[in-house]
Coordinates of C-alpha atoms in Angstrom, one line a residue:
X1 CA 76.4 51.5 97.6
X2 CA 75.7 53.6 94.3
X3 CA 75.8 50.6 92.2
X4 CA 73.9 48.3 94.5
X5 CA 71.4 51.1 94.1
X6 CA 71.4 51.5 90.4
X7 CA 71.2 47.5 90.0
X8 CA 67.9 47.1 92.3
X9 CA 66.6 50.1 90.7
X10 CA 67.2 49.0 87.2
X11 CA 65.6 45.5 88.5
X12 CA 62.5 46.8 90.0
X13 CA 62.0 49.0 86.3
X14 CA 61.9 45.8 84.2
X15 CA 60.3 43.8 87.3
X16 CA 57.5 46.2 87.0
X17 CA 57.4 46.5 83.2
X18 CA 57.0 43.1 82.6
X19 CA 54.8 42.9 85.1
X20 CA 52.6 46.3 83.3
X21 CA 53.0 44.6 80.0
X22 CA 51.0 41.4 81.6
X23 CA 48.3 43.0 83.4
X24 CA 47.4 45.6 80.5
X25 CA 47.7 43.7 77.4
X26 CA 44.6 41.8 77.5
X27 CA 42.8 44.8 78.7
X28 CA 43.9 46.6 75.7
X29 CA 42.9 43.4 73.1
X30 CA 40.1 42.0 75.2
X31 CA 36.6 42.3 74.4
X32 CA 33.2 41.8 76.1
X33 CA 31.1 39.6 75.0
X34 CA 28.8 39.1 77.9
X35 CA 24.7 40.5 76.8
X36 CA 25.7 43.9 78.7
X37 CA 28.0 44.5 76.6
X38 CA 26.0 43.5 73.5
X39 CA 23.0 45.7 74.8
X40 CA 25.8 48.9 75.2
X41 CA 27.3 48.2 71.7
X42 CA 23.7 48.8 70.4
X43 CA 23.1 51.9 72.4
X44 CA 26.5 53.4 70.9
X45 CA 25.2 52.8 67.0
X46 CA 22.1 54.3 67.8
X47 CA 23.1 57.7 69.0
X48 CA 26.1 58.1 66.7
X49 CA 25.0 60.5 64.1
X50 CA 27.4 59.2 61.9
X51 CA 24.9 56.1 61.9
X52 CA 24.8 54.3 58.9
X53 CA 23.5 51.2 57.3
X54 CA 26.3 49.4 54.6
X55 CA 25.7 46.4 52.6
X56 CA 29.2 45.4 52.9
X57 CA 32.0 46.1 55.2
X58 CA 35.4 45.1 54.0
X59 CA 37.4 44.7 57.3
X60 CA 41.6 45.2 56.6
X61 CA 43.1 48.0 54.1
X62 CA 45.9 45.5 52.9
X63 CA 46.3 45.4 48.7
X64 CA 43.7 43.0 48.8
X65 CA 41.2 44.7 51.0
X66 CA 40.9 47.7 48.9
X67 CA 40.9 45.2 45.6
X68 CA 37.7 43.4 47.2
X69 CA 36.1 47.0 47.7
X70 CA 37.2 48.2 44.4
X71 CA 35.9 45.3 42.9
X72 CA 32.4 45.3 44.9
X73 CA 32.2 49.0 43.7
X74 CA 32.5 48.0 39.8
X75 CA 30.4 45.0 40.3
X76 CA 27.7 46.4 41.9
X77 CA 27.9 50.4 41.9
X78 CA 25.4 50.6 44.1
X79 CA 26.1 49.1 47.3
X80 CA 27.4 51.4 50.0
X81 CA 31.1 49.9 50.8
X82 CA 32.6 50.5 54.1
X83 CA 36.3 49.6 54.6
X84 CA 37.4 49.7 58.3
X85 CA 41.6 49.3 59.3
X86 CA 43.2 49.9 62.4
X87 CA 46.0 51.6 60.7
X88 CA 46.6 55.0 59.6
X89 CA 46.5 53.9 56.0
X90 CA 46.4 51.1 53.9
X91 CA 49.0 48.7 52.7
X92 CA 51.2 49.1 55.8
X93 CA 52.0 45.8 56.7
X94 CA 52.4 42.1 53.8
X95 CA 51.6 44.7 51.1
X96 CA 54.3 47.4 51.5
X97 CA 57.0 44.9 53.1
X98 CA 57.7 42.5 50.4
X99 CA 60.0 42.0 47.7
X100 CA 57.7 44.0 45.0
X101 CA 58.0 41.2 42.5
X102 CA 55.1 40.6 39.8
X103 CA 55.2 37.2 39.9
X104 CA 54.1 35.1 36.4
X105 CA 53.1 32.1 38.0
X106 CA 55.3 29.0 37.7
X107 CA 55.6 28.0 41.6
X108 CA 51.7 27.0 41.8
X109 CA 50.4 23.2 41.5
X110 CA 47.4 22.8 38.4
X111 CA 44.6 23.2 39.9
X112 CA 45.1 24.9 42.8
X113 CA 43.4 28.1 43.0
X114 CA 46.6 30.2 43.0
X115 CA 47.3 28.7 39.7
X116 CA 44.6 30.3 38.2
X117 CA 44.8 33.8 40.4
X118 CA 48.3 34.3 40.3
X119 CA 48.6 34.8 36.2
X120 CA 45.5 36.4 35.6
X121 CA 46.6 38.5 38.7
X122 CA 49.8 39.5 37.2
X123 CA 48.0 40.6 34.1
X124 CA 45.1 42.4 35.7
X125 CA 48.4 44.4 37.5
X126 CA 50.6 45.0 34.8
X127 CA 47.6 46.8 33.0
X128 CA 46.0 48.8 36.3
X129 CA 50.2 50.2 36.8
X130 CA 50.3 51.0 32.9
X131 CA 47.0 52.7 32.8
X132 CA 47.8 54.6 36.0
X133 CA 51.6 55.6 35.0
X134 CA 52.2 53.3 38.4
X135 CA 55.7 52.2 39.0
X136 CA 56.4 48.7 37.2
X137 CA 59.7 47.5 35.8
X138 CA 59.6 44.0 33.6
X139 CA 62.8 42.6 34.2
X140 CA 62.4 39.2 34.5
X141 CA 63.7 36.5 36.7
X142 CA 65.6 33.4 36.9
X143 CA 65.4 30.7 38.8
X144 CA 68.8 28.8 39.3
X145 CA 69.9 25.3 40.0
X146 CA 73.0 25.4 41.1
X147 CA 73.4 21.7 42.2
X148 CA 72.4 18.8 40.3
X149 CA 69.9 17.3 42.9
X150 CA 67.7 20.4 42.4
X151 CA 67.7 20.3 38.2
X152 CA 64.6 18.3 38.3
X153 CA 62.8 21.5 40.6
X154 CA 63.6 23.9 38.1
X155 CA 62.5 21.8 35.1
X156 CA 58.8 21.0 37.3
X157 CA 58.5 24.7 37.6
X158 CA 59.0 25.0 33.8
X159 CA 56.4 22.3 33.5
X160 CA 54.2 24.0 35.8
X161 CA 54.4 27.1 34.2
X162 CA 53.7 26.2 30.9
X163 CA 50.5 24.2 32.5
X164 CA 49.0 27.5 34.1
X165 CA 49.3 29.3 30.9
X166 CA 52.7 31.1 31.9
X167 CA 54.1 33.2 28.7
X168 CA 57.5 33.1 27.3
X169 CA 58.9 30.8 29.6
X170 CA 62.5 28.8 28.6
X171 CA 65.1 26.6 30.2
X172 CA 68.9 27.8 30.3
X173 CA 71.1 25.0 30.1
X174 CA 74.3 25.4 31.2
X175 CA 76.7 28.0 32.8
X176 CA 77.4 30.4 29.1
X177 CA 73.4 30.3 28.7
X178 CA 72.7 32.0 32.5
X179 CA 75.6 34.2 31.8
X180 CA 74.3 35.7 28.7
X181 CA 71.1 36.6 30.6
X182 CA 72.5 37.6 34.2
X183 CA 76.7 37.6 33.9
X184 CA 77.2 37.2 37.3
X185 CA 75.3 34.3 38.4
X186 CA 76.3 31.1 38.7
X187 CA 74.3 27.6 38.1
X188 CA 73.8 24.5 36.0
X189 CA 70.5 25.7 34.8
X190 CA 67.8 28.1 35.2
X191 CA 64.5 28.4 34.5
X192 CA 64.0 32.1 32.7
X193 CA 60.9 34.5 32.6
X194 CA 60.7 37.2 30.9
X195 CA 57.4 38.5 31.9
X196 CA 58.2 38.8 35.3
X197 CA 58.0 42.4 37.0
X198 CA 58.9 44.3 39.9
X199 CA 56.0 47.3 41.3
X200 CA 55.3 49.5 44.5
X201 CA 52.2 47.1 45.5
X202 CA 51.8 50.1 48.7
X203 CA 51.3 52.5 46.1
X204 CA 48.9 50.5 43.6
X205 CA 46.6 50.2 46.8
X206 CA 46.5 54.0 47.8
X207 CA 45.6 54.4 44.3
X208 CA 43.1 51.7 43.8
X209 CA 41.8 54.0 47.4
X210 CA 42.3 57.2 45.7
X211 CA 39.8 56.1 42.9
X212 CA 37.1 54.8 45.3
X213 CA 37.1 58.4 47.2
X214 CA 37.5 60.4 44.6
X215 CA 33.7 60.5 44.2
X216 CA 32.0 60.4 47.7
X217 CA 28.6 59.8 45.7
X218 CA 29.6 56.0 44.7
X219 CA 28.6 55.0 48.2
X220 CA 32.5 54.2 49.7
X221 CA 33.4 55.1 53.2
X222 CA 36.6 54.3 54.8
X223 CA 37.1 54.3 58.4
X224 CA 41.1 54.4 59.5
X225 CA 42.4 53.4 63.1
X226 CA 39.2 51.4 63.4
X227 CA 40.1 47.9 65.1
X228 CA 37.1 45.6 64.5
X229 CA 37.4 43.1 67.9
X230 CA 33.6 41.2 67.7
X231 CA 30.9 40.7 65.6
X232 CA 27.1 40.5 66.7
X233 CA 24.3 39.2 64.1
X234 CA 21.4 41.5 64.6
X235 CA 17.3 40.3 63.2
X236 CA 16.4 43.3 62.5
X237 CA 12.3 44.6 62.0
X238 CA 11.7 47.7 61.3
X239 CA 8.6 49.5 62.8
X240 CA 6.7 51.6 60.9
X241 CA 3.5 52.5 63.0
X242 CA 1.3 49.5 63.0
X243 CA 3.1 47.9 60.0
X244 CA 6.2 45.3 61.1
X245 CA 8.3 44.1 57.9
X246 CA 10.2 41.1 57.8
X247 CA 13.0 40.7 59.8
X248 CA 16.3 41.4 58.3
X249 CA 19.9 40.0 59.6
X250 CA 22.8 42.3 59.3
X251 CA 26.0 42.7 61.7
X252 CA 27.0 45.2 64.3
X253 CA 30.4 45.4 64.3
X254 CA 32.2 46.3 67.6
X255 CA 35.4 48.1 67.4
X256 CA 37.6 50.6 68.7
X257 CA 41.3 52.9 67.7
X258 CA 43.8 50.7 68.4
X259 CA 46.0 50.7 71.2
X260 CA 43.1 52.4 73.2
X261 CA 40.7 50.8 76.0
X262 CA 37.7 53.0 74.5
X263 CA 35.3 54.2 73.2
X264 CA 33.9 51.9 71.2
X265 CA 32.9 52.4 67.9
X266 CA 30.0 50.1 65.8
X267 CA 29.5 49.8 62.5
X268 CA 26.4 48.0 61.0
X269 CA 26.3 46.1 57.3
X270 CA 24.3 43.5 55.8
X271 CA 28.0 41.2 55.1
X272 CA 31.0 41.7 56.2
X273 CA 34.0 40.3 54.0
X274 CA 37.7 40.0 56.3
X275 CA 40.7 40.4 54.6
X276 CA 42.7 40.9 57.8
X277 CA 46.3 39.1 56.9
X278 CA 48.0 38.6 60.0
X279 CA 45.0 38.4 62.0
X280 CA 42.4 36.6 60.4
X281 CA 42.9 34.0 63.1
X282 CA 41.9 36.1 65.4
X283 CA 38.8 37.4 63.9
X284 CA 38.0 34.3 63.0
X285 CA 37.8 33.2 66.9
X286 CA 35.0 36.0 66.9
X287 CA 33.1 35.5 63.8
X288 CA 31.2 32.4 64.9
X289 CA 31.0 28.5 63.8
X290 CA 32.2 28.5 59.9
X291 CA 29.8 27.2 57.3
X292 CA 30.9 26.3 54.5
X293 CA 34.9 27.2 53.6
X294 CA 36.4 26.9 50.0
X295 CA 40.3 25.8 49.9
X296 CA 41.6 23.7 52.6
X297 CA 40.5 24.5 56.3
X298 CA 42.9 26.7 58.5
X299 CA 43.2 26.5 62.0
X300 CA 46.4 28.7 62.8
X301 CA 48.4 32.1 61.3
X302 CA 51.9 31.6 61.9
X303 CA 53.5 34.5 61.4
X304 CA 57.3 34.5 59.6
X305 CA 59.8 37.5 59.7
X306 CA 62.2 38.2 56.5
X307 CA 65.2 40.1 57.3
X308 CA 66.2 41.9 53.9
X309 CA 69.8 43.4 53.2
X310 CA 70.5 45.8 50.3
X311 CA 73.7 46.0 47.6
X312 CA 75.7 49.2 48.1
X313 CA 75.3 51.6 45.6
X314 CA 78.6 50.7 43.9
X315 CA 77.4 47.3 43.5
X316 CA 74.3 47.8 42.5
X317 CA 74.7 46.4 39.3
X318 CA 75.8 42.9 40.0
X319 CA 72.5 41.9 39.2
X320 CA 69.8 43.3 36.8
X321 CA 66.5 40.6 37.4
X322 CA 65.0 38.6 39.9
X323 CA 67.3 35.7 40.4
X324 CA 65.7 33.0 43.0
X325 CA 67.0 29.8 44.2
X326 CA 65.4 26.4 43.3
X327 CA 62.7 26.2 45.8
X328 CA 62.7 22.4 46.6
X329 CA 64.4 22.6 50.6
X330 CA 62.3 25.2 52.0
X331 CA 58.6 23.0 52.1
X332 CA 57.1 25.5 50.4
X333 CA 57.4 27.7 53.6
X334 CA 59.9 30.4 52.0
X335 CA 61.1 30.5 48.3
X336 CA 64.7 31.1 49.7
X337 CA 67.2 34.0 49.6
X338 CA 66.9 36.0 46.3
X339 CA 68.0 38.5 44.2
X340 CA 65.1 41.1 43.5
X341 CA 65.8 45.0 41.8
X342 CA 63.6 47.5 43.2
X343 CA 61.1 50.5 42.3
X344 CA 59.1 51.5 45.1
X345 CA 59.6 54.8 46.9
X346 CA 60.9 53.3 49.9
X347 CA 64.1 52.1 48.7
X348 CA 63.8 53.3 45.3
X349 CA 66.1 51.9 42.4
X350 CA 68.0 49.2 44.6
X351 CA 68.7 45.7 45.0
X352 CA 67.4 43.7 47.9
X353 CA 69.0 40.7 49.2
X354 CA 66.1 38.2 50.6
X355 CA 64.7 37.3 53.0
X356 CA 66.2 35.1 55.5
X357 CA 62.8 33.9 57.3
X358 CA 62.6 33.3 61.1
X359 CA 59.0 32.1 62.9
X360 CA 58.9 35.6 64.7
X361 CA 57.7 35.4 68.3
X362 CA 54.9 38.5 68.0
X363 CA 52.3 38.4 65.4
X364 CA 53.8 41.4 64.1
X365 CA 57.3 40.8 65.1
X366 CA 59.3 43.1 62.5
X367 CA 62.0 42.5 65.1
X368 CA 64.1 39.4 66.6
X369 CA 63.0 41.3 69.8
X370 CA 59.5 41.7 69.2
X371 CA 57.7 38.8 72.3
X372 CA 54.3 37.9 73.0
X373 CA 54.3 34.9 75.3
X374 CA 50.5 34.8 74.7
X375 CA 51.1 34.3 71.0
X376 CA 53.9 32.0 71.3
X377 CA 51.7 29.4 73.6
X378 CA 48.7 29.6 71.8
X379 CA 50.6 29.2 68.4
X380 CA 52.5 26.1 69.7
X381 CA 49.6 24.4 71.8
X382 CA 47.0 25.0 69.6
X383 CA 45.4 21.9 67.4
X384 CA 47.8 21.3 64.5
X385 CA 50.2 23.9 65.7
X386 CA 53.0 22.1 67.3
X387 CA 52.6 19.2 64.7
X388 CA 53.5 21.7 62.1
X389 CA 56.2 23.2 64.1
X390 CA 58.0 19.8 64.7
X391 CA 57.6 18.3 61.5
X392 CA 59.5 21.1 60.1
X393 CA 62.2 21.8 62.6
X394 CA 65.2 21.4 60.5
X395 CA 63.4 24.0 58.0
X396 CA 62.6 26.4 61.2
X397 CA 65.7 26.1 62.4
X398 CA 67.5 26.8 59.1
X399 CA 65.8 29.9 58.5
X400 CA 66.5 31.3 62.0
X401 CA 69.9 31.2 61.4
X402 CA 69.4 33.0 58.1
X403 CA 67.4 35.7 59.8
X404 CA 70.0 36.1 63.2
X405 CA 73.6 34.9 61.1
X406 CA 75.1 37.9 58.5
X407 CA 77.7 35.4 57.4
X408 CA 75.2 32.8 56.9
X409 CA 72.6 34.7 54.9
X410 CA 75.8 35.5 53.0
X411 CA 76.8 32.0 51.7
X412 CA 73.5 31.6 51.0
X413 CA 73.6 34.5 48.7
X414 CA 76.3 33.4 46.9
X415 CA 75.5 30.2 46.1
X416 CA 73.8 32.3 42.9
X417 CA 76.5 35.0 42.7
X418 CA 80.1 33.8 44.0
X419 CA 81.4 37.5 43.5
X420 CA 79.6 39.0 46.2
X421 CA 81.3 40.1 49.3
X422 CA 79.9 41.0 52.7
X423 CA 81.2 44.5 52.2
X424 CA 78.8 44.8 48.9
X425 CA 76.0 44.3 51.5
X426 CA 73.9 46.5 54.0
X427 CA 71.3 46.3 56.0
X428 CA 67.5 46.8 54.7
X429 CA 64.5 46.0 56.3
X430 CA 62.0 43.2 57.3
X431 CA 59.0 42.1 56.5
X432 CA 56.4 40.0 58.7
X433 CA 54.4 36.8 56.1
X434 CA 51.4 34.7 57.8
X435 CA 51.2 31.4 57.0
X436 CA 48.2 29.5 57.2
X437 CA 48.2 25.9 59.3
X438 CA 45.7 23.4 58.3
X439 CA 44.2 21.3 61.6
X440 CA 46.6 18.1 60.9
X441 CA 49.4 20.4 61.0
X442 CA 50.4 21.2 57.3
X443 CA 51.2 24.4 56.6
X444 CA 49.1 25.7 53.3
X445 CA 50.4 27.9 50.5
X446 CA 47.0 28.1 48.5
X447 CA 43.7 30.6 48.8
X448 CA 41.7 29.6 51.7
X449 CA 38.5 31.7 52.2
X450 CA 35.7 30.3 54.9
X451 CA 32.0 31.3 55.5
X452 CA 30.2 32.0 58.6
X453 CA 27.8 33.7 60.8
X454 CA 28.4 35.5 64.1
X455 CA 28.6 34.0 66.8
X456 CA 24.9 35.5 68.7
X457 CA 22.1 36.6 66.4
X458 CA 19.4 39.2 68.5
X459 CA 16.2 40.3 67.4
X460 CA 16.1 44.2 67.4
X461 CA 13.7 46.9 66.3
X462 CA 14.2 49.3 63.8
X463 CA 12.9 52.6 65.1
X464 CA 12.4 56.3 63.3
X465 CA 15.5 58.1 63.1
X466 CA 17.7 54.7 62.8
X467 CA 17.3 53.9 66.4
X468 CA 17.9 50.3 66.3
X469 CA 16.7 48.8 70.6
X470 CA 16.4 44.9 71.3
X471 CA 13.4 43.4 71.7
X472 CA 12.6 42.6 75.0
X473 CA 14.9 39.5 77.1
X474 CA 11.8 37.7 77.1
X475 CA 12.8 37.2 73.5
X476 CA 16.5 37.8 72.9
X477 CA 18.4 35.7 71.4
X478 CA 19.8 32.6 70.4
X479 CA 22.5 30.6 68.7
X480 CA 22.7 32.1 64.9
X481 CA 22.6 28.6 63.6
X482 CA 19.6 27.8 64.8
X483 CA 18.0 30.2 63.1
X484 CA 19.7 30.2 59.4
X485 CA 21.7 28.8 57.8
X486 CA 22.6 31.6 55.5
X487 CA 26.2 32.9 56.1
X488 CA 26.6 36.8 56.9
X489 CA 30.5 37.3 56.8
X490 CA 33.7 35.7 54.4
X491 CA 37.0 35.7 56.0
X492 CA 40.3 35.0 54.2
X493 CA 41.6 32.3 56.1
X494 CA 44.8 32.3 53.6
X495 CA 46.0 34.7 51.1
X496 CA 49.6 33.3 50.5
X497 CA 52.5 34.9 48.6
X498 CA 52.5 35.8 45.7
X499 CA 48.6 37.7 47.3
X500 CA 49.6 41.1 46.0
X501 CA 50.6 39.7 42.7
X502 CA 47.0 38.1 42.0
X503 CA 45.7 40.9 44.9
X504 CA 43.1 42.0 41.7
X505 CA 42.3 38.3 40.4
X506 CA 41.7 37.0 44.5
X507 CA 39.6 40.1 44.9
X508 CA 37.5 38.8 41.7
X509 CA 37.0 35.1 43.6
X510 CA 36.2 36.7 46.6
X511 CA 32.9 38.7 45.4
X512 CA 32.4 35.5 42.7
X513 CA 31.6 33.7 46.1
X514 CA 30.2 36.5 48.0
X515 CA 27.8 37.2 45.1
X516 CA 27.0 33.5 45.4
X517 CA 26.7 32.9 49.1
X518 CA 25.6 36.3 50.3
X519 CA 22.6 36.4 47.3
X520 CA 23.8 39.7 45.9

């Protein structure tokens, strides 16, 4: 009787948790967009007496978030910068959960843009860490072929790198040549770079925000557990007694602290520039008809978990540099399981293993448990989605294994170092990586960065006392497009690995084109 008890009792709990999680999810990510809505998000900006007026609002505190605003800042000292992210503080998510690596550049077609970003990125951050006594480490890095199909990868990278201006670069040949550099590893040849470093991207980007505050006079807000959820173009003219000036278009931006159903909170700038990661898709839904874009289109974020292991302290020094796996079997989705000495304050001096990527089944799915059915369909079903998925099943299915098999991840490890033992190995942590699906299906590992403007533009009046009201429904509103043509907002579509390695260079292209489109 007890344990027929405890059994529907146990069933009714989950029963009615799953059934809580379903009803109250969308009420805690949905958003209205009806006028009423638009006509209360107005009334909240206009008796805040926090109530400002910003050029730009840089939506998402990732490494390249706080680049763009740094880099807004130096360009142009005096616009007033808001940066608005729905966590506690930056860099918490692709910035802080990576391998830390510097890369130098080799992996990167000519004349893609990450050719270009990545080396000058890796410079701009090797100076900004010395000149801020950051954490940085050159060690260096091999990449190893270890069977004789992927010699001609290695020697391509080698090619490439030497193309997009990579320095120092050389070809091991043969087993005595990689054991000089790295005695433990194992190949037929490797593809050796000196100028490769490992960093604590997390902390360059709370100092890069350190510098920004330090002087409140610059014009630099930021705005912490903000969650921007829809964006509404405002034709603003501003009433000064009989004299009207000429309308002038900004963006309300309606948000709230996430994981609550309220208040709302609205934030007004002339642009707005997204550099949201994980969810750029999302505020991309919300951000109106693009443009113009530069890169390839992106229709989808898929996002990847890496599971990460660690060498024990007593074999920690099986390794000394980055050592990485040819990358020609992995489609460009991963770079495979590698080798990768650590500096950052979360691990400190170690030796990560990884990462053995999995398509994770929650936008932020850090773990194999982590499910959002509502991702999950919309990610499979939506245009290009499935295509991408089943073209590269064998890949998908590859990594899962990786990510879910120890013993698995393991031979994979030592295919570069054949002395290593599952009992050198613990566990570390994981990491979550969007990648970017173009609408035939192709998943993209270059910049992608789109233009547009919201999806509503009203006419308002700008009263005494920054009371912005609507005009009259007589008037209100139409579609944004038909009224200009001028974009009001950038979003990063696609920032791909290696984005906190050219985070500084990627922040450069961004204002480039914002500068240009926006007519600072």
């Amino acid at each position: 009787m007890a344990k027929s008890f405890l059994k529907w009792t146990g069933g009714l709990v989950i029963a009615g948790g799953v059934y809580a999680k379903i009803k109250y999810k969308s009420a805690y990510e949905a958003v209205h967009l009806d006028e009423a809505a638009t006509v209360r998000a107005f009334s909240t900006f206009s008796i805040d007496n926090r109530r400002e007026f910003y050029d730009v609002a840089v939506v998402g505190g990732g490494i390249v978030g706080v680049a763009t605003a740094r880099e807004i800042k130096q360009r142009f000292p005096s616009k007033r910068v808001i940066m608005l992210e729905k966590e506690a503080d930056v860099a918490l998510h692709q910035s802080s959960h990576n391998s830390g690596v510097v890369h130098a550049g080799m992996y990167y077609k000519q004349n893609s843009l990450m050719a270009r970003l990545c080396p000058r990125g890796h410079d701009l951050i090797m100076e900004y860490c010395r000149k801020n006594k950051l954490p940085l480490d050159r060690v260096g890095k091999l990449i190893v072929a270890v069977k004789e199909t992927e010699i001609p990868a290695v020697e391509n990278l080698y090619k490439q790198g030497v193309e997009n201006g990579v320095r120092d670069l050389k070809m091991l040949r043969g087993e005595e040549e990689i054991k000089r550099v790295e005695p433990n590893v194992r190949g037929l040849c490797a593809l050796y770079s000196p100028d490769t470093a490992i960093t604590d991207f997390s902390a360059v980007a709370r100092h890069m925000l350190k510098e920004l505050l330090a002087d409140r006079q610059r014009g630099f807000v930021a705005q912490f557990c903000y969650e921007a959820l829809d964006f509404v173009g405002v034709s603003i003219q501003s009433s000064e007694g009989s004299k009207v000036t000429t309308p002038q278009e900004m963006v309300l931006i309606r948000g709230r602290e996430g994981g609550q159903l309220g208040p709302e909170k609205t934030v007004m700038a002339n642009n707005v520039v997204m550099c949201c990661g994980l969810s750029n898709d999302l505020l991309a839904q919300r951000s109106g008809t693009p443009l113009s874009h530069i890169g390839k289109k992106v229709k989808q974020t898929f996002s990847f978990r890496g599971r990460y292991y660690q060498l024990r302290p007593e074999a920690r020094n099986l390794v000394s540099m980055n050592v990485y796996p040819a990358p020609e079997e992995w489609k460009g989705i991963s770079v495979g399981v590698h080798f990768t000495p650590t500096v950052d304050e979360r691990r400190g001096r170690q030796v990560i293993i990884g990462p053995g990527s999995s398509v994770a089944t929650h936008r932020y799915g850090y773990s194999p448990y982590c499910f959002d059915a509502d991702y999950c369909f919309k990610s499979f079903f939506s245009k290009g989605g499935w295509v991408s998925l089943v073209s590269n099943i064998g890949t998908v299915f590859r990594m899962f294994v990786l990510d879910t098999n120890r013993q698995a991840f393991l031979r994979e490890a030592q295919k570069l170092i054949p002395s290593l033992q599952d009992s050198d190995m613990e566990e570390s942590f994981c990491g979550v990586m969007g990648v970017a699906v173009t609408p035939d299906g192709k998943m993209e590992n270059d910049l992608a960065m789109e233009f547009s403007r919201p999806r509503v533009v009203v006419p308002a009046v700008l009263k005494p006392g920054k009371v912005v009201e609507l005009v009259p429904k007589s008037d209100v509103a139409s579609d944004g497009s038909a009224v200009n043509d001028r974009p009001l907002m950038l979003n990063v579509r696609n920032a791909p690995s290696p984005a906190a390695t050219a985070s500084m260079a990627i922040a450069e292209a961004i204002v480039d084109a914002s500068a240009e489109q926006f007519r600072w």
